[in-house]
Coordinates of C-alpha atoms and ligand atoms in Angstrom, one line a residue:
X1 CA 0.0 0.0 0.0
X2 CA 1.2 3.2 -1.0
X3 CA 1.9 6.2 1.4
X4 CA 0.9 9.6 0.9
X5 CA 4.3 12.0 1.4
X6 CA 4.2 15.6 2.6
X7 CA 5.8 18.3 0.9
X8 CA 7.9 20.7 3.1
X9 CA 11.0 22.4 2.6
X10 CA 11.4 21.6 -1.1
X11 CA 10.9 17.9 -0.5
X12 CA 8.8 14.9 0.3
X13 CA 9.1 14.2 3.8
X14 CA 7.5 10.9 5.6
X15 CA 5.8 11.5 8.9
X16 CA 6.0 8.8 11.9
X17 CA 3.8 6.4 11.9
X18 CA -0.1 6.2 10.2
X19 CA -2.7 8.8 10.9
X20 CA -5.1 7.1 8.9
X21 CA -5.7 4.6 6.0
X22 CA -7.6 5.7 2.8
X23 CA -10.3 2.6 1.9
X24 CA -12.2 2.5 -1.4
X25 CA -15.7 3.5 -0.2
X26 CA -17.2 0.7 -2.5
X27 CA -15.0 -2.3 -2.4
X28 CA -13.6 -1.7 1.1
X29 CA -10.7 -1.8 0.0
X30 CA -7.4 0.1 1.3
X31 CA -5.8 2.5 -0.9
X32 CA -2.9 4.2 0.4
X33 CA -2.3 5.5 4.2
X34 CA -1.1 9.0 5.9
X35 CA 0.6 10.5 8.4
X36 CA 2.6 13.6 9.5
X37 CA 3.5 13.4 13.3
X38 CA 6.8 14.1 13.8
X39 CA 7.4 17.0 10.7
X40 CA 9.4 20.2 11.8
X41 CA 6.3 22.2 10.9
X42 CA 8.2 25.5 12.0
X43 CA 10.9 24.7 9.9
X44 CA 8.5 24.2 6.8
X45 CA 6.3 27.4 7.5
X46 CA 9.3 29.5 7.8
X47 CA 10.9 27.9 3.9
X48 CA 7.0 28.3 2.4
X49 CA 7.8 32.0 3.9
X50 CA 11.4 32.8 3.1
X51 CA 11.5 31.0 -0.1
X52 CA 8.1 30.8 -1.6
X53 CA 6.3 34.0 -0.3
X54 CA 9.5 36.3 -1.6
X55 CA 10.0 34.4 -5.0
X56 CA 6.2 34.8 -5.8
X57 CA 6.2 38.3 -4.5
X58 CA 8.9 40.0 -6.9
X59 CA 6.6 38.7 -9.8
X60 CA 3.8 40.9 -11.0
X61 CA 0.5 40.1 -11.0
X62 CA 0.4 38.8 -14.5
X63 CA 3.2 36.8 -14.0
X64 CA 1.6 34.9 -11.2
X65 CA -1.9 34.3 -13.2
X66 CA 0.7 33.2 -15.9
X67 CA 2.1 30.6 -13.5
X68 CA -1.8 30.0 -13.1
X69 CA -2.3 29.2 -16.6
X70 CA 0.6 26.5 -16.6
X71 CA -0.7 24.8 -13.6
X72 CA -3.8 24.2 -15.4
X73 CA -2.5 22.9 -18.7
X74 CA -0.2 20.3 -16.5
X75 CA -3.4 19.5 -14.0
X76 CA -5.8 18.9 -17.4
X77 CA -3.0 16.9 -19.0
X78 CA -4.0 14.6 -16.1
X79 CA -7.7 14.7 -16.0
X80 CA -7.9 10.2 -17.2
X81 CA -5.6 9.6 -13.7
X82 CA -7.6 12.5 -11.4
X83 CA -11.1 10.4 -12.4
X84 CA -9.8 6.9 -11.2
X85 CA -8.5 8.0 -8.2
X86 CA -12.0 9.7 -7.7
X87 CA -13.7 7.0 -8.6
X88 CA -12.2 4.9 -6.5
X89 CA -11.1 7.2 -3.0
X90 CA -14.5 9.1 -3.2
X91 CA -16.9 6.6 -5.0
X92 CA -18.6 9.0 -7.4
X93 CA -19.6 8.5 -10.8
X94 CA -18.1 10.3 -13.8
X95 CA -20.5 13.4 -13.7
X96 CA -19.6 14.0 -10.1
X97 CA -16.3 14.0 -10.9
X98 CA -16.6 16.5 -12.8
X99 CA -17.7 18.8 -10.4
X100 CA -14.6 18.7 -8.5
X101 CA -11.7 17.6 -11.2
X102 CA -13.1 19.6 -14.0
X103 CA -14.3 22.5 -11.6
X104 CA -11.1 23.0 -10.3
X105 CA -9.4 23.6 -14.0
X106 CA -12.5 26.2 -14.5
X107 CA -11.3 28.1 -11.2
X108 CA -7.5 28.3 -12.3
X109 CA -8.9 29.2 -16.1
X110 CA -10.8 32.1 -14.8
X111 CA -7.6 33.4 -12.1
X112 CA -5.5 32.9 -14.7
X113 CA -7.4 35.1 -17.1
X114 CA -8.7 37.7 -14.8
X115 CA -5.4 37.8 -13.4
X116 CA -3.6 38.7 -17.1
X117 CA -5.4 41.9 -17.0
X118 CA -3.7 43.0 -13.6
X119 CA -1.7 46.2 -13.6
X120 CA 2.3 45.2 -13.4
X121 CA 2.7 46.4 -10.0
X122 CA 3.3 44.5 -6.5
X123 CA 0.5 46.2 -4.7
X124 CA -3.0 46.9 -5.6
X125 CA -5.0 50.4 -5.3
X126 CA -7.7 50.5 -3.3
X127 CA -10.6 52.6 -4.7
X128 CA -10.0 56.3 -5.5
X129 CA -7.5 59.1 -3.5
X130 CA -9.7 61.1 -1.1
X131 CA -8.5 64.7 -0.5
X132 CA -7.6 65.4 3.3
X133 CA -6.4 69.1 2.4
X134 CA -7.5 72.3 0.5
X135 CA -7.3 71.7 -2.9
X136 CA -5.5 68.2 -2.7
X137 CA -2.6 69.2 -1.3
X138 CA -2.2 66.2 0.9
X139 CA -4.6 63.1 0.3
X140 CA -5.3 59.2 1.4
X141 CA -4.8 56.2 -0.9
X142 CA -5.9 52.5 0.1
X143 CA -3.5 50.3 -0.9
X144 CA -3.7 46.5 -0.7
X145 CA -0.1 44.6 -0.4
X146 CA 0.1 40.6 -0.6
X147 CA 0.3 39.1 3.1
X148 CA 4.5 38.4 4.2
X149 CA 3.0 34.7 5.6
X150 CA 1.8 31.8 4.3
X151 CA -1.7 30.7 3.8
X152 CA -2.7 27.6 5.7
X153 CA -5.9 25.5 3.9
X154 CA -7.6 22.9 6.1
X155 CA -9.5 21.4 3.6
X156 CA -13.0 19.5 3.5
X157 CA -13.3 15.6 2.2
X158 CA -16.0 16.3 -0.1
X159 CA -13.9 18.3 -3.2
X160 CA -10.4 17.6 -2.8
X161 CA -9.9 18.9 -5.8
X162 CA -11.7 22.1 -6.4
X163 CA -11.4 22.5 -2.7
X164 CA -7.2 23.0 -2.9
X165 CA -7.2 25.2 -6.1
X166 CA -10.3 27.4 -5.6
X167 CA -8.2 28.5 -2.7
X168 CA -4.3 28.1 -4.4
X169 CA -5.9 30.4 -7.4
X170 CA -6.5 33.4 -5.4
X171 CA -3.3 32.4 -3.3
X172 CA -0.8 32.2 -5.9
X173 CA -2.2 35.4 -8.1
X174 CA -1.5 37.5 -4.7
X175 CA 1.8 36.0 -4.3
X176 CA 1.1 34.6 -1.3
X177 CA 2.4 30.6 -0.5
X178 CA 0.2 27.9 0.5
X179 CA 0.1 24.9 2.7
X180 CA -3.0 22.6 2.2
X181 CA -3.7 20.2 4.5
X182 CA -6.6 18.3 2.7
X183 CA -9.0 15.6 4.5
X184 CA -7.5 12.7 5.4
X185 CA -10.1 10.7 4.3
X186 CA -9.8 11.8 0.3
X187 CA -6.2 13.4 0.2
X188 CA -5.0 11.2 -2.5
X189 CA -6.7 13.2 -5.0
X190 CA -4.9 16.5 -3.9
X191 CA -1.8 14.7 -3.2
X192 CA -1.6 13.5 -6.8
X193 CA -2.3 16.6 -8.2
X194 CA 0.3 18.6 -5.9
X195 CA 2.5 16.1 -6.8
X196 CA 1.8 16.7 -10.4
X197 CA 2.7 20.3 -10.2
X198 CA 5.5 20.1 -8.4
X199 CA 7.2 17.8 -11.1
X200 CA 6.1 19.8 -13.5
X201 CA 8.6 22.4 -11.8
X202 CA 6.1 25.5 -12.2
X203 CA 6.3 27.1 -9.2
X204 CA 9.4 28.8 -7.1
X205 CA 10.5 26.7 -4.6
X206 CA 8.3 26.4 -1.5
X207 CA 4.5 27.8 -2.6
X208 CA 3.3 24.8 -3.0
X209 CA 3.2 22.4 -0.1
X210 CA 1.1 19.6 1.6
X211 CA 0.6 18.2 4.8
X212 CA -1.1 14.6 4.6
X213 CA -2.2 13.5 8.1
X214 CA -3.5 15.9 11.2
X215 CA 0.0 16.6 12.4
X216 CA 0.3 18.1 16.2
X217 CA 1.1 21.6 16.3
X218 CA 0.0 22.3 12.7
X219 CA -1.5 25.7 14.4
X220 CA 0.9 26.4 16.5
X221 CA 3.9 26.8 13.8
X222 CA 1.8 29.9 12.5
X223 CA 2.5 33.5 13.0
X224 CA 0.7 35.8 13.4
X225 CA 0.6 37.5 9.8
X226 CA -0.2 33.8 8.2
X227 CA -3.3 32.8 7.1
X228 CA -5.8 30.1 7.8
X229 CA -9.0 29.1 5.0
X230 CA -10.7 26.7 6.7
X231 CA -13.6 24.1 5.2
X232 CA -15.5 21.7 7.2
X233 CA -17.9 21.2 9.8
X234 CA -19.3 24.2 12.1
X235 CA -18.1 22.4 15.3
X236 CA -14.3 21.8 13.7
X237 CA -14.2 25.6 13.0
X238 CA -15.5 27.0 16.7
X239 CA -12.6 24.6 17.9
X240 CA -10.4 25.9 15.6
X241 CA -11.5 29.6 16.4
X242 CA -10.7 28.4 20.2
X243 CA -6.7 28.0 19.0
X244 CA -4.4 30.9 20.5
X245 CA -3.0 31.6 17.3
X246 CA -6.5 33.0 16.1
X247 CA -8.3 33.7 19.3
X248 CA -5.1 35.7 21.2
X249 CA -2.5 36.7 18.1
X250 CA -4.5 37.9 15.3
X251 CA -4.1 35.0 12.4
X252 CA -6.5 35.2 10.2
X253 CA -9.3 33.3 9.7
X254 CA -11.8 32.5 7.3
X255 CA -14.4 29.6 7.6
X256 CA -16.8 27.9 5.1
X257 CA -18.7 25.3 7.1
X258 CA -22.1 23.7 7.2
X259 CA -25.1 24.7 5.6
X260 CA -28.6 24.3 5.1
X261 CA -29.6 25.9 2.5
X262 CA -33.0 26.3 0.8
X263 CA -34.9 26.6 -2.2
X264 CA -38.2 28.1 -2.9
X265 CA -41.0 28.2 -5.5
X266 CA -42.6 31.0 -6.3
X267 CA -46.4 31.2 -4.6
X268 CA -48.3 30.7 -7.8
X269 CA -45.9 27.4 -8.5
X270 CA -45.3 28.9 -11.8
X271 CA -41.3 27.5 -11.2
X272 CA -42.0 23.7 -10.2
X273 CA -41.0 22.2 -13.0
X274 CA -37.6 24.1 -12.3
X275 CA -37.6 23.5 -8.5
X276 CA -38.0 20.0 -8.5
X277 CA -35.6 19.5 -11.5
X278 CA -32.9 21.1 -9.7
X279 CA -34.1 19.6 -6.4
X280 CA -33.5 16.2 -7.7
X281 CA -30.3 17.1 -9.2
X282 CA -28.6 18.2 -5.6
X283 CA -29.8 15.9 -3.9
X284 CA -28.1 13.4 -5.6
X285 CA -25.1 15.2 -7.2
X286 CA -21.7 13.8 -5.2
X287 CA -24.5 11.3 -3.1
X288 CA -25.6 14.9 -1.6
X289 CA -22.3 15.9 -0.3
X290 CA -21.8 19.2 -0.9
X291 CA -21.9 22.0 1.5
X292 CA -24.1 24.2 -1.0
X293 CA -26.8 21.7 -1.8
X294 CA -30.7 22.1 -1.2
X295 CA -31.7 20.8 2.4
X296 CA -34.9 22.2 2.3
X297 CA -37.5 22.5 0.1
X298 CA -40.3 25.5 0.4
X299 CA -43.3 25.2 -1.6
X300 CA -46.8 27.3 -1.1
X301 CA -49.1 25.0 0.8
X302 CA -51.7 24.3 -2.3
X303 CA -48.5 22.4 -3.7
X304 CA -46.9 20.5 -1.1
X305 CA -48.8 17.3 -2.3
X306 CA -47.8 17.6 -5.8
X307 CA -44.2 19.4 -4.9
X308 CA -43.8 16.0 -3.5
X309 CA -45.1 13.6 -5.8
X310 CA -43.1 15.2 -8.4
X311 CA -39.8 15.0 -6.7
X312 CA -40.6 11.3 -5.3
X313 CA -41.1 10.2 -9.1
X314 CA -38.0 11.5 -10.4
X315 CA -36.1 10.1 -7.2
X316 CA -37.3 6.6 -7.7
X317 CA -35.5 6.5 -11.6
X318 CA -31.7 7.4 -10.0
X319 CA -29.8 4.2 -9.6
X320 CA -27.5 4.2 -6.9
X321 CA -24.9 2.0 -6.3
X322 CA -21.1 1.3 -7.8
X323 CA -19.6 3.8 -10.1
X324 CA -17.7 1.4 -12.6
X325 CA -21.6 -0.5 -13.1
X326 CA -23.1 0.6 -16.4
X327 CA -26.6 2.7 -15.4
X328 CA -25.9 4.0 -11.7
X329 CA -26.1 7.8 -11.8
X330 CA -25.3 8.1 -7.7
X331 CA -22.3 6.8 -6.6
X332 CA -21.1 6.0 -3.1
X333 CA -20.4 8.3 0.0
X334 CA -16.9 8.9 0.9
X335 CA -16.4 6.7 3.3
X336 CA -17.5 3.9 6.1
X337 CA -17.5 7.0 9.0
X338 CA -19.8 9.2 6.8
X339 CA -21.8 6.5 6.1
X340 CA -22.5 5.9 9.1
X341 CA -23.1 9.4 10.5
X342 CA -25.7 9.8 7.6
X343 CA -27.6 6.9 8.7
X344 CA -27.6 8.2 12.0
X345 CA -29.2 11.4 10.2
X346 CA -31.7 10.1 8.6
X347 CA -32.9 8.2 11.6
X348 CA -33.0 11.7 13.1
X349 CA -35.2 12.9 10.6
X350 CA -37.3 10.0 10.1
X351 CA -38.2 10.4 13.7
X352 CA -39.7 14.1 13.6
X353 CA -40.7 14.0 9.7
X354 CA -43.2 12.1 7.5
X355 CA -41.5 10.1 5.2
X356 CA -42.4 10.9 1.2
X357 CA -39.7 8.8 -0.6
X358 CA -37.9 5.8 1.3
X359 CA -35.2 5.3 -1.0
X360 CA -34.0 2.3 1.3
X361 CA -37.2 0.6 -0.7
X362 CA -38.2 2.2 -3.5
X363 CA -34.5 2.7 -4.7
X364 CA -32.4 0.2 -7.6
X365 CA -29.5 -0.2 -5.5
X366 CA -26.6 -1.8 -7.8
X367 CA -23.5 -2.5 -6.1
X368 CA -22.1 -6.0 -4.7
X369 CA -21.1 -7.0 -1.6
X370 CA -21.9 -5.2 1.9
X371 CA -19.0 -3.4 2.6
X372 CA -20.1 -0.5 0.3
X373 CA -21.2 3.0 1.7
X374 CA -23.9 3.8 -0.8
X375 CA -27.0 5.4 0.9
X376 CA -30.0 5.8 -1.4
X377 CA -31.8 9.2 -1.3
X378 CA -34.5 10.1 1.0
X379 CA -36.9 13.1 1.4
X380 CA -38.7 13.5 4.2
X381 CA -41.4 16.2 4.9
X382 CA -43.2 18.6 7.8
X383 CA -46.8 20.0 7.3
X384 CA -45.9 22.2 10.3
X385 CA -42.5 23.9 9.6
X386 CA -42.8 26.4 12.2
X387 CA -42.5 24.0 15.1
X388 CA -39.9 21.8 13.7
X389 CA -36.8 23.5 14.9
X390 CA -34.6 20.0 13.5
X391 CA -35.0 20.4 10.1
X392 CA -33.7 23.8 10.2
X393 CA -30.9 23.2 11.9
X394 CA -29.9 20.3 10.9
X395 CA -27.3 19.3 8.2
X396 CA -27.9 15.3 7.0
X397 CA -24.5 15.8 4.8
X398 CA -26.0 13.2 2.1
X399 CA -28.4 12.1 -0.4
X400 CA -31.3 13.8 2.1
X401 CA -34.1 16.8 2.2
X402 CA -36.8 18.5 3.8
X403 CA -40.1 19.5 1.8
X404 CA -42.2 22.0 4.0
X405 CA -45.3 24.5 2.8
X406 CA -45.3 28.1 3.4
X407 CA -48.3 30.2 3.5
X408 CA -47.2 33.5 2.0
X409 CA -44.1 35.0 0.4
X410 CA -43.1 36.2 3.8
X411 CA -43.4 33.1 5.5
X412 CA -40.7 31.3 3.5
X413 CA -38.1 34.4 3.6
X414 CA -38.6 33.7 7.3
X415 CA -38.4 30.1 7.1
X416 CA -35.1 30.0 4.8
X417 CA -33.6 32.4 7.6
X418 CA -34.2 30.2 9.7
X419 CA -31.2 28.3 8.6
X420 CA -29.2 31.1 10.6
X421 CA -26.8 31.8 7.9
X422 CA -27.0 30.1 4.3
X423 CA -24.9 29.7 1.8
X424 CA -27.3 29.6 -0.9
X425 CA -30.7 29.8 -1.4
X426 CA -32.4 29.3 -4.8
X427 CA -35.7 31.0 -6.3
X428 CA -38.1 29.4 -8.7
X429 CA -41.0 31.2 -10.7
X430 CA -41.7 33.4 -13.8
X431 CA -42.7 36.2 -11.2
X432 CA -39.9 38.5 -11.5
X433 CA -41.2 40.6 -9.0
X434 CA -41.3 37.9 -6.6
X435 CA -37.8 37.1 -7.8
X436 CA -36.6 41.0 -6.8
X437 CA -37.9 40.2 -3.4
X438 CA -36.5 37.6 -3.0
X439 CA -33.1 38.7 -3.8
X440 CA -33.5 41.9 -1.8
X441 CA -34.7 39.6 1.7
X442 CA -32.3 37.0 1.2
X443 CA -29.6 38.4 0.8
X444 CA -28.8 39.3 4.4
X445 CA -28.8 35.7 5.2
X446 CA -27.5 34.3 2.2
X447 CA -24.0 34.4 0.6
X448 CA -25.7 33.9 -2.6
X449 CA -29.5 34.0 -4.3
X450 CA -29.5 32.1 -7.2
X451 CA -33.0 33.5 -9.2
X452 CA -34.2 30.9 -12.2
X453 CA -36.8 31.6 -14.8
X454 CA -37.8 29.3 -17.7
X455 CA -36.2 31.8 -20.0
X456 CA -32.5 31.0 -18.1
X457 CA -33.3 27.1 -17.4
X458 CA -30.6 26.3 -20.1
X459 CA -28.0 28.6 -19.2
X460 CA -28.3 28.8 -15.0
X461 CA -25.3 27.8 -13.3
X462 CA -26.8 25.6 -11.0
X463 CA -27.8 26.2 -7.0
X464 CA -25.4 24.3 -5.7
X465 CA -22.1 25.6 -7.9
X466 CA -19.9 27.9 -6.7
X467 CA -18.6 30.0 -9.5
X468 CA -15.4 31.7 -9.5
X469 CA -17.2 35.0 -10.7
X470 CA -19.6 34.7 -7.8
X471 CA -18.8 34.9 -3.7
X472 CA -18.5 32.0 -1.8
X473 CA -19.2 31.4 2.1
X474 CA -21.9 32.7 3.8
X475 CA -22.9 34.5 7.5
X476 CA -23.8 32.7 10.6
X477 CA -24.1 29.1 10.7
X478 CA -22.6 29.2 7.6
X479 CA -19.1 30.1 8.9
X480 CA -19.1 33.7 8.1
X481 CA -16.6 33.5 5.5
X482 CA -16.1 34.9 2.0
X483 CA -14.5 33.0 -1.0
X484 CA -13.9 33.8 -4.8
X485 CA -16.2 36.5 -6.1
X486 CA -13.9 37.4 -8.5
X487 CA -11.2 39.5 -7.5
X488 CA -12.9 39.9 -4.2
X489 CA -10.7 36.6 -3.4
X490 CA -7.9 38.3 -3.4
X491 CA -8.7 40.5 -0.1
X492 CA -8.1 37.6 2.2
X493 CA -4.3 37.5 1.1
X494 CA -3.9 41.0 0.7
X495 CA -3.5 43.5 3.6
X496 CA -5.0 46.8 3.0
X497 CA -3.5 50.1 4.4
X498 CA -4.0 53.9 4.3
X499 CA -1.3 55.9 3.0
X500 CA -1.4 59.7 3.5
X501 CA 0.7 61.5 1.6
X502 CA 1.7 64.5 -0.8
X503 CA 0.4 64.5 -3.9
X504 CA 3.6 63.0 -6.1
X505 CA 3.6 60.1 -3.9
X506 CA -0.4 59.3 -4.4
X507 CA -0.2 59.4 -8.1
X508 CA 2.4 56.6 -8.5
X509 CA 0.3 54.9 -6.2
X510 CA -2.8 55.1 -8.2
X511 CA -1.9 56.4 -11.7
X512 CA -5.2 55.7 -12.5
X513 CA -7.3 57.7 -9.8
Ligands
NAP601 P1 -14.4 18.3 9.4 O1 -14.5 17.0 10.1 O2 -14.7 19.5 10.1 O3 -13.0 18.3 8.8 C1 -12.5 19.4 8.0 C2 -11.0 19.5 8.0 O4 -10.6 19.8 9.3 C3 -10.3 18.1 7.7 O5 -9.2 18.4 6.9 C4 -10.0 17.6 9.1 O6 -8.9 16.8 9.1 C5 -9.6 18.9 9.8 N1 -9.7 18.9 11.2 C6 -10.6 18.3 12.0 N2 -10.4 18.5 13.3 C7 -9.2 19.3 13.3 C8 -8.4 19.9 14.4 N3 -8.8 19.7 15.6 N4 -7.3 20.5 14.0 C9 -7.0 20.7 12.7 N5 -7.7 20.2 11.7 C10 -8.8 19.5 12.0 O7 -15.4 18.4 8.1 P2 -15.5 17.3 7.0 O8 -16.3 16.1 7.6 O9 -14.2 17.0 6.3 O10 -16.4 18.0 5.9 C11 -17.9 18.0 5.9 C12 -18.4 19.3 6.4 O11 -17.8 20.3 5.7 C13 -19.9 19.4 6.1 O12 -20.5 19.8 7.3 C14 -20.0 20.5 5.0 O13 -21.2 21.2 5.1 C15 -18.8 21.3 5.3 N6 -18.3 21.9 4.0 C16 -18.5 23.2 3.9 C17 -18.1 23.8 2.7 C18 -18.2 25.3 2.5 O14 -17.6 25.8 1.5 N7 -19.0 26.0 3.3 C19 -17.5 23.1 1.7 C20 -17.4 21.7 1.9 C21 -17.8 21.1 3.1 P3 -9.0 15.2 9.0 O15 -9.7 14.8 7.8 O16 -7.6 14.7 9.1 O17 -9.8 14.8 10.2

């Protein structure tokens, strides 16, 4: 069995002993194992730092998104490799794949474009000068400068490919150096592809580096001008928030964690068609496992019944099972553990919810053997969604939602804030005034309102996508962080600063104004 290396200091570096063992989520079967106890962390930081962070900081801005560019051309030379190793560390069928894999060469695309059309400077201005004397004689510029430390991902299981380089993109275009640290349980995907680019001999020495285990003290070798992107679980992050680094010294943080989002159809049901379409669609996509995808479902009461008919039907045609079978659309979860936990979810649910499509019954289920941690979809439902504080709260991270009936168009605002902090919630209907409302209540709660029409169906991007042009994270529950966006991204590694100065000075600054 292989093991998965970290990459510190300009090399590949064994930790002592095995953090964990990698099984094919299917066939049981082990893949490669991990660790990193034991790595001089410090030692590592301080070269991503010295060596990484100054080599990518005397390059422009369109040098960097050049560097972009290459990394993308070696990663898609790849893609054949990247989908076996998907298929068989996360279970997913080709489709889901692509949602990671082909996602993630998107993401660098776009950085690596936007990027080109950067100014040729090391620092960015901030908006325009604002006078602070009589006729201009002395003024303030903001000026944003790429962070002196490194930038420290703690990565999620469920895109461990998208996951590393919708981060890395941002990273790398501000000259900042990166550490990912992806989930244990699907690292080989990242590993591989960090491995790729490192052969490829792309980058300077040091901004590119990997961690492959939960190593002690991986906090604790920070300063305090590094940077920490986290993704996971709400409970990891308030631990992680606990650490001295961020709670006493200042590191910063940003976290994208759990989620449940909603989507709603309009109140004359002039979107169902839509709704459940795309209901349907995230619900199964990557077995459900994706932080964006719809948990619950709000419909106007008239159309509960049919709302769920609807979405039963199209439920009972998606064959789940092995994803190297001919016909199964839904692969596996990722692994045993989140098998398990989902179960435990769903009997959760199926305790304080009807039950409207049993996919444990009404499912094909094609896979052999019993080892396998495919869990068929579910969709459960509450008449009463007012007194059913569970399904509002909680996040089954699977194949698994909530339909519930509204009474008016202020009722479901109310009951999609009720998530306390979304990352997305979608909008369904040919009302576009109901659609302008929407986006104007939701948007407090929501890092993103995604509005569909039958006039866009063709060309929408999807509820549960998050597109490089479009911000990432959302408030609250939702960890309160902000991702991609554009050139928003590049804030996070970036640290902004007043200058006051004479005029001479604030026109090299900003030549632009
Ligand atoms: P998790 O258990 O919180 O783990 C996330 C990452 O944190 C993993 O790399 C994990 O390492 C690491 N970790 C856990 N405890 C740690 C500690 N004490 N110190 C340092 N690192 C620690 O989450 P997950 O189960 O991988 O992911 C599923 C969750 O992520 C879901 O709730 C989902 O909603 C959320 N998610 C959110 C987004 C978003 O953008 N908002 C995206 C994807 C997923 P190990 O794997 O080695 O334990």
């Amino acid at each position: 069995m292989k093991t998965l290396a970290n990459y510190l200091e300009g090399r590949w570096q064994n930790g002592q002993g095995q953090d964990a063992v990698l099984v094919d989520p299917v066939l049981g079967t082990p893949l490669a194992a991990l660790g990193a106890q034991g790595l001089d962390l410090a030692a590592g930081y301080r070269y991503a730092r010295e060596q990484g962070g100054a080599a990518l900081r005397a390059m422009t801005y369109a040098e960097r998104a050049g560097l972009l560019a290459k990394i993308s051309q070696v990663l898609q030379a790849n893609r054949d490799k990247y989908y076996d190793i998907s298929l068989q560390n996360s279970g997913t069928v080709a489709n889901d794949t692509a949602v990671d894999v082909d996602g993630s060469f998107y993401t660098l695309g776009y950085y690596a474009k936007l990027g080109s059309r950067l100014t040729d400077t090391q620092w960015r201005a901030d908006g325009a000068s604002d006078a602070l004397a009589r006729d201009n004689a002395y003024a303030s510029q903001h000026i944003q400068v790429p962070v002196r430390g490194l930038a420290l991902f703690i990565n999620a299981f469920n895109f461990p490919a998208w996951g590393l380089w919708e981060k890395a993109a941002p990273a790398l275009l501000s000259g900042v150096p990166v550490v990912v640290k992806p989930a244990s349980a699907t690292a080989w995907l990242t590993h591989e592809m960090v491995k790729d680019v490192i052969e490829a001999d792309i980058l300077p020495n040091g901004s590119l580096n990997i961690i492959c285990g939960r190593p002690e003290g991986m906090l604790d070798a920070l300063d305090t001008l590094d940077v920490v992107s986290f993704t996971g679980s709400a409970d990891t992050a308030a631990e992680l928030r606990r650490h001295p680094r961020i709670r006493l010294d200042g590191v910063r943080f940003n976290a994208e964690t759990d989620s449940v989002n909603s989507a709603i159809l309009d109140p004359k049901g002039t979107g169902l068609d839509l709704l459940v379409r795309e209901v349907v669609r995230e619900m199964t996509i990557k077995s459900g496992q994706k932080c964006t995808a719809i948990r619950r479902i709000l419909v106007p009461e008239a159309l509960y019944e049919q709302a769920a008919q609807a979405i039963a039907a199209k439920l009972a045609g998606v064959v789940v099972g092995d994803p190297r079978l001919e016909g199964v659309r839904m692969g596996s979860l990722v692994s045993p553990s989140q098998c398990k936990a989902i179960k435990q979810g769903i009997e959760q649910l199926a305790g304080a919810c009807d039950t409207l499509f049993d996919g444990r019954t009404q499912s094909t289920l094609k896979v052999e053997g019993d080892q396998h941690a495919c869990v068929p979809p579910m969709l459960f439902g509450v008449r009463d969604p007012d007194t059913h504080p569970l399904v509002h709260h909680m996040e089954v991270f699977g194949p698994v939602a909530t339909l519930m009936p509204y009474r008016d168009a202020d009722h479901a605002f109310a009951l999609a804030r009720r998530g306390q902090g979304s990352l997305v919630a979608s909008v369904y209907g040919e009302d576009t005034d109901f659609l302008f409302e929407a986006a104007v209540q939701l948007a407090e709660s929501h890092g993103r309102v995604h509005l569909v029409n039958e006039s866009v169906a063709k060309v929408q991007t999807g509820h549960g996508n998050a597109m490089p042009q479009s911000n990432h994270g959302g408030p609250g529950r939702a960890g309160g962080g902000q991702e991609l966006g554009g050139l928003r991204a590049l804030a996070f590694y970036h640290r902004l600063a007043a200058v006051q100065a004479p005029p001479a000075v604030i026109d090299r600054l900003n030549p632009t104004k």
